[in-house]
Coordinates of C-alpha atoms and ligand atoms in Angstrom, one line a residue:
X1 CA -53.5 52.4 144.9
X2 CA -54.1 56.2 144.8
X3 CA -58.2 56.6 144.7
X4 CA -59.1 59.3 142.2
X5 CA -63.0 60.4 141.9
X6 CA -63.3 61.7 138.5
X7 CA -66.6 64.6 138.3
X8 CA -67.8 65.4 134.6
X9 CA -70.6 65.6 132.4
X10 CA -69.1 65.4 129.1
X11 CA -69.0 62.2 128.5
X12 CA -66.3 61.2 126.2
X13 CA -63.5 63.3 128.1
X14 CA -64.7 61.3 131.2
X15 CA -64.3 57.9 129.5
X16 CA -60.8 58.8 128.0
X17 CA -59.3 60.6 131.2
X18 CA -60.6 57.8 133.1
X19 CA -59.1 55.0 131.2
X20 CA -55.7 57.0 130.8
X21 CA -55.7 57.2 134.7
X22 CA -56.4 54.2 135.2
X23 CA -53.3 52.7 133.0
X24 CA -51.1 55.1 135.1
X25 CA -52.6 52.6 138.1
X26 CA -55.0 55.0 139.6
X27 CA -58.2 53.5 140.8
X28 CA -60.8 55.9 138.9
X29 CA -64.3 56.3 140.4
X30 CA -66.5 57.9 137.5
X31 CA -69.5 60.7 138.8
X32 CA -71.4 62.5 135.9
X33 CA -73.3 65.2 138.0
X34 CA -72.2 67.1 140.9
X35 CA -75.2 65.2 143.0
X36 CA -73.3 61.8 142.0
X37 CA -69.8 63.1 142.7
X38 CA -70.8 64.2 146.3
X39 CA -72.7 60.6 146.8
X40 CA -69.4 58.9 145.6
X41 CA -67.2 61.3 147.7
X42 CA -69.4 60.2 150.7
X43 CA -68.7 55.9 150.5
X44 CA -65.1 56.7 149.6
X45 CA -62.5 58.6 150.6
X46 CA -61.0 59.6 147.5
X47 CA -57.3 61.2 147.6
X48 CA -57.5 63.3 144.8
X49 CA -60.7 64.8 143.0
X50 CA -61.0 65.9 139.5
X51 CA -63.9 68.4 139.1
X52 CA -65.2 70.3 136.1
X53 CA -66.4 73.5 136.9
X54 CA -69.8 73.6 134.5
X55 CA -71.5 70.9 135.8
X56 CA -75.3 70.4 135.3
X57 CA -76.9 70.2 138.1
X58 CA -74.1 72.3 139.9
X59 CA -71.2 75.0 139.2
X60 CA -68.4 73.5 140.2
X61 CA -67.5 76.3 142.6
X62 CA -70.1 75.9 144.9
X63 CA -69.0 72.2 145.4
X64 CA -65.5 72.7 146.4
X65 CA -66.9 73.6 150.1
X66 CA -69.1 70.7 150.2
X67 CA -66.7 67.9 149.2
X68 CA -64.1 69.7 151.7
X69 CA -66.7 69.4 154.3
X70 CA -66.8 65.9 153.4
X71 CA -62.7 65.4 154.0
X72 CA -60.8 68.3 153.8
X73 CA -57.8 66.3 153.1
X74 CA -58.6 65.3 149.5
X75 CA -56.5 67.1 146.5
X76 CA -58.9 69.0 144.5
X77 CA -58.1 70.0 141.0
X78 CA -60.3 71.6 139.1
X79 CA -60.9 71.6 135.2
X80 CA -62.4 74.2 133.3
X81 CA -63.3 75.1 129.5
X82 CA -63.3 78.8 130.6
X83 CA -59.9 79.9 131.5
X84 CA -60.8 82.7 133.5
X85 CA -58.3 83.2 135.6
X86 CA -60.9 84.9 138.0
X87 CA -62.6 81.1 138.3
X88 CA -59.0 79.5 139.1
X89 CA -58.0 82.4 141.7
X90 CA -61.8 81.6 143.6
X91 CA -61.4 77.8 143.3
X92 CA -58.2 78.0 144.9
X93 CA -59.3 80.3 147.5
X94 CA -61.9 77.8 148.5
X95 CA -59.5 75.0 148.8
X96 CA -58.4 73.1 145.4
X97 CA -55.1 72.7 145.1
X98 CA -54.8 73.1 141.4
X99 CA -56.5 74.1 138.2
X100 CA -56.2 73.1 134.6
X101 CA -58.1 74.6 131.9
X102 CA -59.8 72.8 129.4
X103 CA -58.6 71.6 126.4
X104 CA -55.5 69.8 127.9
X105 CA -53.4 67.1 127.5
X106 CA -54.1 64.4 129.6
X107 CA -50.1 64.3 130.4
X108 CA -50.7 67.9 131.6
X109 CA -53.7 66.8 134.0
X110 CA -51.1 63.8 135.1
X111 CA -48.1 66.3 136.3
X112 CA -50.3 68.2 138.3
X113 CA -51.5 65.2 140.2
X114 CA -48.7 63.9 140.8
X115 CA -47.1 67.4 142.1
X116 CA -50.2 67.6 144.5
X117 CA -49.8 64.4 145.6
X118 CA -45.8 64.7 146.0
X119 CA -46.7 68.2 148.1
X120 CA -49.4 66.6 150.3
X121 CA -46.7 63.7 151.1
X122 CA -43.8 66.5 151.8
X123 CA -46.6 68.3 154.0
X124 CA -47.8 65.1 155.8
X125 CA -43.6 64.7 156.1
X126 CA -43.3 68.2 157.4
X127 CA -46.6 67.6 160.1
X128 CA -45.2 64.3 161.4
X129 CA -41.5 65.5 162.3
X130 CA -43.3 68.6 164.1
X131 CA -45.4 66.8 166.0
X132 CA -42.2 64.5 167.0
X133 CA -40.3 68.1 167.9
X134 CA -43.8 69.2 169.8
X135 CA -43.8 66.1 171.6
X136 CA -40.1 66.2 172.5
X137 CA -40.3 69.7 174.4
X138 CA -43.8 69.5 175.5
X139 CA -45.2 68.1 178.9
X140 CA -48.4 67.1 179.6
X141 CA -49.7 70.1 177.1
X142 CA -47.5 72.4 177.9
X143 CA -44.8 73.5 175.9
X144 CA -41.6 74.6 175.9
X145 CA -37.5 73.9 174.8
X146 CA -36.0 76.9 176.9
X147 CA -33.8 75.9 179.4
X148 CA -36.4 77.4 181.9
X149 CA -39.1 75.3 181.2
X150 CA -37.2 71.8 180.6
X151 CA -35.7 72.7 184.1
X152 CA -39.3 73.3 185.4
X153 CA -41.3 70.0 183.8
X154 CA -38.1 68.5 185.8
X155 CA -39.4 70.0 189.0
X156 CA -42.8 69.3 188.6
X157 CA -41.6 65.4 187.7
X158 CA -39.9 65.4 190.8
X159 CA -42.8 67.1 192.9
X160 CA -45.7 65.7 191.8
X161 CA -46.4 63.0 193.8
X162 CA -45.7 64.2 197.0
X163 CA -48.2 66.0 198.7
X164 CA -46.8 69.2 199.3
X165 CA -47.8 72.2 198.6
X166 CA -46.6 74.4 195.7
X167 CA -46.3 78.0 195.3
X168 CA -47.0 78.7 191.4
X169 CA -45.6 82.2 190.5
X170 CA -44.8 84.3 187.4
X171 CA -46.9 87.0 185.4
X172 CA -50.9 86.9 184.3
X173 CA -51.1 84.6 180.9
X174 CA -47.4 82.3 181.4
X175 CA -49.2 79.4 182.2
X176 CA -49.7 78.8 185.9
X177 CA -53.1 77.0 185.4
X178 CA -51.8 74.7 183.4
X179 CA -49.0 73.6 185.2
X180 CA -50.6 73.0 188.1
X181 CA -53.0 71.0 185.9
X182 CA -49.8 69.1 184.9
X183 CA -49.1 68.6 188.2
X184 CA -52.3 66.9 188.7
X185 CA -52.5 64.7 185.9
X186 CA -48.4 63.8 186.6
X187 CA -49.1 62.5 189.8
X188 CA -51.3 59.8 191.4
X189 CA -54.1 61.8 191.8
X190 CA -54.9 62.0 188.4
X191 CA -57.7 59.5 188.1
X192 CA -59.5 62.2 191.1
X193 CA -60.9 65.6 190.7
X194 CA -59.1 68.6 189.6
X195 CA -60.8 71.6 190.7
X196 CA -59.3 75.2 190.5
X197 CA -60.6 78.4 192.2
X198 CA -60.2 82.0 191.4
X199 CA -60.0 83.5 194.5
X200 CA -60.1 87.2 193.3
X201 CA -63.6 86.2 191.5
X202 CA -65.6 85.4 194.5
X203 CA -66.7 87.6 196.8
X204 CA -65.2 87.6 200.3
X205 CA -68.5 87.0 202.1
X206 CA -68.8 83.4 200.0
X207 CA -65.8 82.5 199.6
X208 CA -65.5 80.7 203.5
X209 CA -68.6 78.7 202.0
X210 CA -67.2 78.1 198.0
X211 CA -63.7 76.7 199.8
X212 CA -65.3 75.1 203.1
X213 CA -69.3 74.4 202.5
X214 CA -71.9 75.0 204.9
X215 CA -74.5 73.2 207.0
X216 CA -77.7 73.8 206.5
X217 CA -79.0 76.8 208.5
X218 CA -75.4 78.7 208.3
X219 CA -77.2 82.0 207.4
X220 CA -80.4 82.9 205.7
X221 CA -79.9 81.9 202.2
X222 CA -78.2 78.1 203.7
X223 CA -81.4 76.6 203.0
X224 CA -79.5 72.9 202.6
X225 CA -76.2 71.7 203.1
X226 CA -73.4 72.5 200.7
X227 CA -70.3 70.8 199.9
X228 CA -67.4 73.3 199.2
X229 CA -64.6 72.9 197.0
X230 CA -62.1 71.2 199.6
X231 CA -64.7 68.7 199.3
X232 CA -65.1 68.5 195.9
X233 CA -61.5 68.0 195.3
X234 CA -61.6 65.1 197.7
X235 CA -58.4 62.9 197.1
X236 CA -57.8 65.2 194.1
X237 CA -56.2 68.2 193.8
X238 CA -57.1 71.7 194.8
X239 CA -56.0 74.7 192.9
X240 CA -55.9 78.3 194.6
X241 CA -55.6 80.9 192.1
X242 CA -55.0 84.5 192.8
X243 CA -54.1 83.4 196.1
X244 CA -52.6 87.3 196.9
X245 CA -56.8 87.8 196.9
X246 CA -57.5 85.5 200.2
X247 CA -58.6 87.5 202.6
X248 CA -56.8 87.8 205.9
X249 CA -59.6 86.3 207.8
X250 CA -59.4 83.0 205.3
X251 CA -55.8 82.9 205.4
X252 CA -56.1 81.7 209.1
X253 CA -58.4 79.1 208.2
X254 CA -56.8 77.9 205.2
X255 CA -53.3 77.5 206.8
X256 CA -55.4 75.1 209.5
X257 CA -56.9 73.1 206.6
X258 CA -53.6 72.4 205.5
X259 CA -51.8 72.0 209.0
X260 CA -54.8 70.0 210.7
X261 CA -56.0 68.0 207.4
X262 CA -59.2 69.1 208.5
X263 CA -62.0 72.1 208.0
X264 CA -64.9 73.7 209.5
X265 CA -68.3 74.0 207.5
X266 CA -69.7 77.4 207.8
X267 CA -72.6 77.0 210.7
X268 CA -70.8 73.5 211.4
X269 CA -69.6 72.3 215.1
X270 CA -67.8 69.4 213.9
X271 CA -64.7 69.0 211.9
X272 CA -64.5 67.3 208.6
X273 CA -61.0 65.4 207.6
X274 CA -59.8 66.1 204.4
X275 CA -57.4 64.7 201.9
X276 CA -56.6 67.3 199.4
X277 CA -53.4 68.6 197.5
X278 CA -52.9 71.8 197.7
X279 CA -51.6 74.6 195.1
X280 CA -51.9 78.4 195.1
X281 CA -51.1 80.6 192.1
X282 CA -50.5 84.3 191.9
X283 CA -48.9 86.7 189.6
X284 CA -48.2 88.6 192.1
X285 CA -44.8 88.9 194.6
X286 CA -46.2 87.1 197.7
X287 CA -43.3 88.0 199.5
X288 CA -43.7 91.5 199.6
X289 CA -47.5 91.0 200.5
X290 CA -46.2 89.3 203.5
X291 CA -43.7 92.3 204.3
X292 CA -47.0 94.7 203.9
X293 CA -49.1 92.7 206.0
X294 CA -51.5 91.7 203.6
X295 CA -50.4 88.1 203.6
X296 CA -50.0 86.0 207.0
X297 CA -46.4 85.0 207.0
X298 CA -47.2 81.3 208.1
X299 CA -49.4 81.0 205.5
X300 CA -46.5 81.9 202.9
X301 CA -44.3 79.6 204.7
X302 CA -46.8 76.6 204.2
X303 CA -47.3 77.4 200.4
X304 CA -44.0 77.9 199.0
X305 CA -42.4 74.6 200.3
X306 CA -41.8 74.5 196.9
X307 CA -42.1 77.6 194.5
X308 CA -42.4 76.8 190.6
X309 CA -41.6 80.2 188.8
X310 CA -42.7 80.6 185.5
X311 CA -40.7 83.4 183.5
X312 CA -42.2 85.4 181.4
X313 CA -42.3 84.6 177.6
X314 CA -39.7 87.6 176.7
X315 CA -37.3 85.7 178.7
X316 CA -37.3 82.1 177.2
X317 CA -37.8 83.6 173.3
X318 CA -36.5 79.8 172.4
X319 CA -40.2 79.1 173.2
X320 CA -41.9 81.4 170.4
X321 CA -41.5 79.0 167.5
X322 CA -43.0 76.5 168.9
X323 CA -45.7 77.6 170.1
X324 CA -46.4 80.1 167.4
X325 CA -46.4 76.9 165.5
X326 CA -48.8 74.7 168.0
X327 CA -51.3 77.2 168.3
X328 CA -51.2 78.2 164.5
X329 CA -52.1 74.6 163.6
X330 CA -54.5 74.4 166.9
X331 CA -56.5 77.5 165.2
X332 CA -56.3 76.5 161.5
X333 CA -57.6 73.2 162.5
X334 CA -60.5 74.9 164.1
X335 CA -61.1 77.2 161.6
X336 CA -61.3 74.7 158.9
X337 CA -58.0 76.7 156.9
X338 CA -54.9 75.3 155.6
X339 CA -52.5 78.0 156.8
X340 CA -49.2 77.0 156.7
X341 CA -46.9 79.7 157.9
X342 CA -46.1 83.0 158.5
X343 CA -44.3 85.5 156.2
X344 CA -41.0 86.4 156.7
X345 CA -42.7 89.8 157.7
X346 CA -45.1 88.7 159.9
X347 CA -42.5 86.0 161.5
X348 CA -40.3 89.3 162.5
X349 CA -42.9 91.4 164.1
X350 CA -44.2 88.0 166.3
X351 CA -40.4 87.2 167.0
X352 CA -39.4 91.2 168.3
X353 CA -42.8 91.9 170.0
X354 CA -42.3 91.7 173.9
X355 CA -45.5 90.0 174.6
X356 CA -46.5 91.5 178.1
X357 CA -49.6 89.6 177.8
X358 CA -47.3 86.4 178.1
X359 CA -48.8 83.0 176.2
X360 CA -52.0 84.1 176.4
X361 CA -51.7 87.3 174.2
X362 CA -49.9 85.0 172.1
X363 CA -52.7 82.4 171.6
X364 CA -55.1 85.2 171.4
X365 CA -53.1 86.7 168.4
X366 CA -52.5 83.9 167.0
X367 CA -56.0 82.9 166.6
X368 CA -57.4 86.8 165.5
X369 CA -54.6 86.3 162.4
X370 CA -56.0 83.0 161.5
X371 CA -59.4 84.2 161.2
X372 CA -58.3 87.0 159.5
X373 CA -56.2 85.3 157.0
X374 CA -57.0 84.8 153.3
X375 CA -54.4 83.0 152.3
X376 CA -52.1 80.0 153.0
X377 CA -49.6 82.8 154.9
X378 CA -50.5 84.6 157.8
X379 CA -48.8 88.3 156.2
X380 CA -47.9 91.3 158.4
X381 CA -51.0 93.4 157.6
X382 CA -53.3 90.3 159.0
X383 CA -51.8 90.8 162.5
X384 CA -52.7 93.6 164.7
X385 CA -51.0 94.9 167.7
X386 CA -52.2 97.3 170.3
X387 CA -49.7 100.1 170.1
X388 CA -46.1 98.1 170.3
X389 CA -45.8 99.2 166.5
X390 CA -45.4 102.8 167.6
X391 CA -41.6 104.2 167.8
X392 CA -40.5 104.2 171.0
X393 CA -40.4 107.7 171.6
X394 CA -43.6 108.4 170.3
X395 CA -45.2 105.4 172.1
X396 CA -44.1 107.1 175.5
X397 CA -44.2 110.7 175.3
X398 CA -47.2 111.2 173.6
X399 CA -49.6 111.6 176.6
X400 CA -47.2 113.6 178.7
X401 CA -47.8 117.4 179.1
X402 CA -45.8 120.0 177.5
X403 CA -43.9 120.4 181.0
X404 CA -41.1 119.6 182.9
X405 CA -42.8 119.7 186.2
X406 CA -42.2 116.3 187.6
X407 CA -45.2 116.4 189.8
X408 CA -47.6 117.1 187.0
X409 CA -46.0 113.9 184.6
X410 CA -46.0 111.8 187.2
X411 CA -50.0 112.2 187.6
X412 CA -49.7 111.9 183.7
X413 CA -47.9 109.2 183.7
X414 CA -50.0 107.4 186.4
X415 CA -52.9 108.0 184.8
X416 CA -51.6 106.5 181.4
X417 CA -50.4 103.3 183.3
X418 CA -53.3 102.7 184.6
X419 CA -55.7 103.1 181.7
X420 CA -53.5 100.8 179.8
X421 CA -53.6 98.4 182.8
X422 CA -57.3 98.5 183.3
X423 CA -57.6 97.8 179.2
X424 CA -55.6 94.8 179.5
X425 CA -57.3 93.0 181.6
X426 CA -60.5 94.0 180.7
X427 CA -61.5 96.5 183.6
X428 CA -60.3 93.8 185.9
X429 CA -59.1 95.9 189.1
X430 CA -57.6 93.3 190.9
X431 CA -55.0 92.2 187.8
X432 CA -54.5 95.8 186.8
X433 CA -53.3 96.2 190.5
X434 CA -51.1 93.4 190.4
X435 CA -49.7 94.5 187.0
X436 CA -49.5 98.0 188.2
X437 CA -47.6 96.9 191.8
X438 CA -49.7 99.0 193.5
X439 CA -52.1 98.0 196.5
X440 CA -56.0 97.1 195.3
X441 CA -56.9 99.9 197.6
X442 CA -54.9 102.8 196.1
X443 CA -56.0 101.4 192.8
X444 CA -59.4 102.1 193.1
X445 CA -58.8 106.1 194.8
X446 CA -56.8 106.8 192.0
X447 CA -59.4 105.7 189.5
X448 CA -61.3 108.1 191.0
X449 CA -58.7 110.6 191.4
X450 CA -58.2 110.7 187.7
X451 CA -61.6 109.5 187.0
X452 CA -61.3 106.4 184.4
Ligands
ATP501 N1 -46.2 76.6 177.7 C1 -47.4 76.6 177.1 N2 -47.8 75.8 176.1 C2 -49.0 75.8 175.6 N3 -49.9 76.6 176.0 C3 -49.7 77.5 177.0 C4 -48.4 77.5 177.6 N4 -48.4 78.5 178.6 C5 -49.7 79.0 178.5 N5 -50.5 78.4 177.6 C6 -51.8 78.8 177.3 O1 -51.9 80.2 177.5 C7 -53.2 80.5 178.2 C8 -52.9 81.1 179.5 O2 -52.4 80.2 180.4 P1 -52.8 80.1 181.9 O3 -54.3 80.3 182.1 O4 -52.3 78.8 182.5 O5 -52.0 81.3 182.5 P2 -52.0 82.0 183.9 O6 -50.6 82.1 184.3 O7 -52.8 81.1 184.9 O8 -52.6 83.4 183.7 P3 -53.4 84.3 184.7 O9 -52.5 84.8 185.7 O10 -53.9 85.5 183.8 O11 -54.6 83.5 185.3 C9 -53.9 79.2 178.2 O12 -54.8 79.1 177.2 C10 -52.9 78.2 178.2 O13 -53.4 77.0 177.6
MG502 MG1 -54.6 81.6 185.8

């Protein structure tokens, strides 16, 4: 039986609407005060609440957050002897589902509760079968129904358990961390650690101790023994991110970790055995590192027994509904809002833009819209992009010099890329030199060269 709590002070309407409800087989909890609704909304879980809007001890406003605090699932209609339509449009804003002004028909208060709770049972309808799609083309969290990414949760099925190492590739935000966290909790390791280091975030002179540990006594500041994160990770699985970063000198030692099962402590004369899975991540082309000599070739080898490439998201566009879909409802959750969608309008610009930031511009967009949203759509105006809105023409040519000398729009040019790349990633030199294809070192000279 559909619970109904019933809030209002005027006594004989209560009475009357409750025993009319309660012949059309509702069960009808009666609260005279605000104060006494909220109580009764606490013991109960009510589906569907009635609330009058001049309430004694309350305006019936302000209550419409609380009892949504309570369960934000309950059907809130709200009844009022003042039809201002300014009081319906807020009460709706703050979550009630309908309005009715007073005097009505009872009849009249008995369609619109059974509309909201026909809508709530479409919409609970509509929830399930996504989550069935979600769960169809999704894998271990991460998802995806392009033929590039059902092809890859196949690889990683087939790879998982085995203890080889894996080369994860493909640009900053497509997800490289969290397939090699599939990875982990796929295979038999999964009950052991999963610990992930950012290479490119530590600095070169602790990074031998962060990966290896040290005795006591290594150097000055050793003053006890450390365990490092090959230890950590014992039995478990170790993720190397920004591998491209190792240094040369580490590279050596990490391709004897993996070939010898065994590392050196910093300050240590013994060997410690270690059983550890190894992956490495980069967003970078390893390959051509090697063929620069900024990457030991052996060390390649080792990693990419088996490369997992993720594409980025302009390439598998199959992907974008879903996932504009997951992490709209991930974010609206959060947020405490009942967004449902996107306009048409909005749906076009998220469907056309090229996404360079890859899933993780996407998330991030995602979740600015739903805070900025007021209604139950997410509309065009409530979505902000950097600069993609800008014709194309306009978008490239406007920080070039009046000039056809190559040599001077090429600096121009240079010095545009690399402001935009340093912006994207937040000043982070070592991603805008990835992104840029250029080394870390002639990053930095030409920051100074065009001094940003
Ligand atoms: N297929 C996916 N399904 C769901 N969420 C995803 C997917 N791909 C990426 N994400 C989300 O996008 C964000 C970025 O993913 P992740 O950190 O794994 O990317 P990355 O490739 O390691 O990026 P970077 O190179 O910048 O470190 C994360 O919040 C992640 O949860
Ligand atoms: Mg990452």
């Amino acid at each position: 039986m559909v619970k109904i709590l019933l809030i209002e002070d005027e006594e004989s309407l209560r009475h009357m609407l409750s025993v009319f409800l309660g012949r059309k087989g509702f069960a009808v909890t009666e609260a005279a005060t605000g104060e006494e609704g909220l109580a009764r909304a606490k013991e109960t879980r009510h589906k569907v609440i009635l609330c009058d809007i001049m309430l004694p001890d309350h305006n019936g406003l302000e209550l419409i957050p609380r009892l949504r605090e309570i369960d934000h699932h309950q059907l809130m209609i709200v009844m009022s002897a003042y039809g201002s339509l300014d009081t319906a449009i807020e009460a709706i804003r703050l979550g009630a589902k309908d309005y009715i002004s007073k005097p009505f028909e009872p009849r009249e208060l008995l369609i619109k509760i059974r509309k909201a709770l026909e809508e709530e049972h479409l919409r609970e309808d509509n929830l399930r079968l996504r989550r069935e799609v979600e769960n169809r083309y999704s894998f271990q969290n991460i998802i995806g129904r392009s033929p590039a990414m059902q092809r890859l949760f196949g690889q990683v099925k087939k790879v998982a358990n085995f203890k080889t190492t894996i080369l994860i590739t493909g640009e900053s935000g497509t997800g490289k961390e969290l397939i090699a966290r599939g990875i982990h909790y796929q295979s038999e390791r999964r009950d052991r650690p999963f610990v992930a280091v950012n290479c490119s975030a530590i600095p070169e002179n602790l990074l031998e101790s962060e990966l290896f540990g040290h005795v006591k006594g290594a150097f000055t500041s050793a003053t006890s023994h450390k365990r490092g994160l090959f230890e950590e990770a014992s039995e478990g699985t170790l993720l190397l991110d920004e591998i491209a970063e190792l240094p040369l000198s580490l590279q050596t030692k990490l391709l004897r970790a993996i070939q010898e099962e065994e590392i050196r402590k910093v300050g240590d004369t013994k060997i410690t055995n270690v059983d550890v899975r190894l992956l490495a991540a980069t967003s970078r082309d390893l390959g051509r590192e090697v063929k620069e000599r900024r990457f030991r070739e052996e060390l390649f080898y080792r990693l990419n027994v088996v490369n997992l490439h993720l594409p980025p998201l302009r390439e598998r566009t199959e992907d974008l509904p879903l996932l504009l879909d997951h992490f709209l409802r991930h974010f609206s959750l959060k947020a405490g809002k009942q967004i449902e969608g996107f306009s048409g309008e909005a749906l076009g610009l998220l469907l056309r833009h090229p996404w360079p930031g890859n899933v993780r511009e996407l998330e991030n967009q995602v979740e600015r819209a739903v805070l900025l949203a007021d209604g139950k759509t997410i509309t065009a105006e409530e979505m902000m992009f950097a600069d993609t809105e800008l014709p194309a023409e306009k978008a490239s040519a406007g920080f070039l010099p009046d000039t056809l000398s190559i040599k001077k729009s090429k600096a121009a040019l240079e010095r545009h890329l690399i402001g935009k790349a340093l912006e994207k990633f937040g000043g982070n030199r070592t991603k805008a030199s990835g992104e840029l294809e250029i080394s870390y070192r002639a990053l930095l000279q030409k920051i100074k060269e065009y001094g940003l």
